[in-house]
Amino acid sequence: MLEAMSSLYDTIGLGYSTGRQPDPRVAAAILGAIGDARSIVNVGAGSGSYEPENKRVVSVEPSVTMIRQRPKQSPLTVQAKAEHLPFPDDAFDCALAVLTIHHWSPVREGLSEMRRVARKIVILLWDQEVWDLFWLFDYCPDLRRHDRQRAVAISTIAEALGSCRVIAVPVPHDCLDGFHGAFWRRPAAYLDPEVRSRMSGFAQMPRHSYEPGLARLASDLADGTWQRKHAVLMERETLDLGYRLVIADRSQD
């Protein structure tokens, strides 16, 4: 039986299993980072995106709403928080965390737990310095301020985990996973409240903080202003928005 456990995603997590499908190109980058690890703990696993099918996977997720959206054939799921992983030391080859550590509190405890239960750690997050430049924030600056407050610096991870490799993950123009930067070449998607509901940045902000900006975006799209200003983007297949894989591997020590 799923226990009552306070989780943000019990409120904002509806619809993730349909609108947040794993993108194969992002998945390939994650699998490359995981490498030959055979056992994986997916921390903050949500509805199960990016869990390797050919590995032994245990998923950790605090939200009942997210757990109930997982497919029936999904790996073993444990309801728990990153800051308190219910596993012995070195229980897994690799600990994976995909676009989740900005929700952990305190972050360093979650990182310490990942380091305790696995020798290799793979984390997908964003680099705020690059993310700051996203055109969407010209319309919705409060979203930028919100992300600045919750972003986890790569230096913080390195301090907690030791030496790390960092790999850029460009976002395809037709990305299947509806995370915040996925629609950089499809701006009209940000006008859709259902699409926005599956982005934690929008979901955590009051509507009055971004609706005027989105109304301006709608106007710019209607009269061609956005298209003229960002014509170069329409020629690109991928864009670096600051998404990064951070990899720490104690087995290399």
Coordinates of C-alpha atoms in Angstrom, one line a residue, residues 126-135 137 143-144 147 180-182 190 241-243:
W126 CA 20.5 22.3 -16.3
D127 CA 23.3 24.8 -16.1
Q128 CA 21.6 28.0 -15.1
E129 CA 24.2 30.3 -16.8
V130 CA 23.3 28.8 -20.2
W131 CA 19.6 28.3 -19.4
D132 CA 19.4 32.0 -18.5
L133 CA 19.7 32.9 -22.2
F134 CA 16.6 31.0 -23.3
W135 CA 14.3 33.3 -25.3
F137 CA 12.5 34.3 -20.4
L143 CA 10.3 32.0 -14.5
R144 CA 14.0 32.9 -14.9
D147 CA 14.8 28.8 -11.9
H180 CA 10.6 23.1 -20.1
G181 CA 13.1 23.6 -23.0
A182 CA 11.7 21.0 -25.3
Y190 CA 4.0 27.4 -24.5
L241 CA 19.9 25.2 -23.6
G242 CA 22.2 24.2 -20.8
Y243 CA 21.0 20.6 -20.1

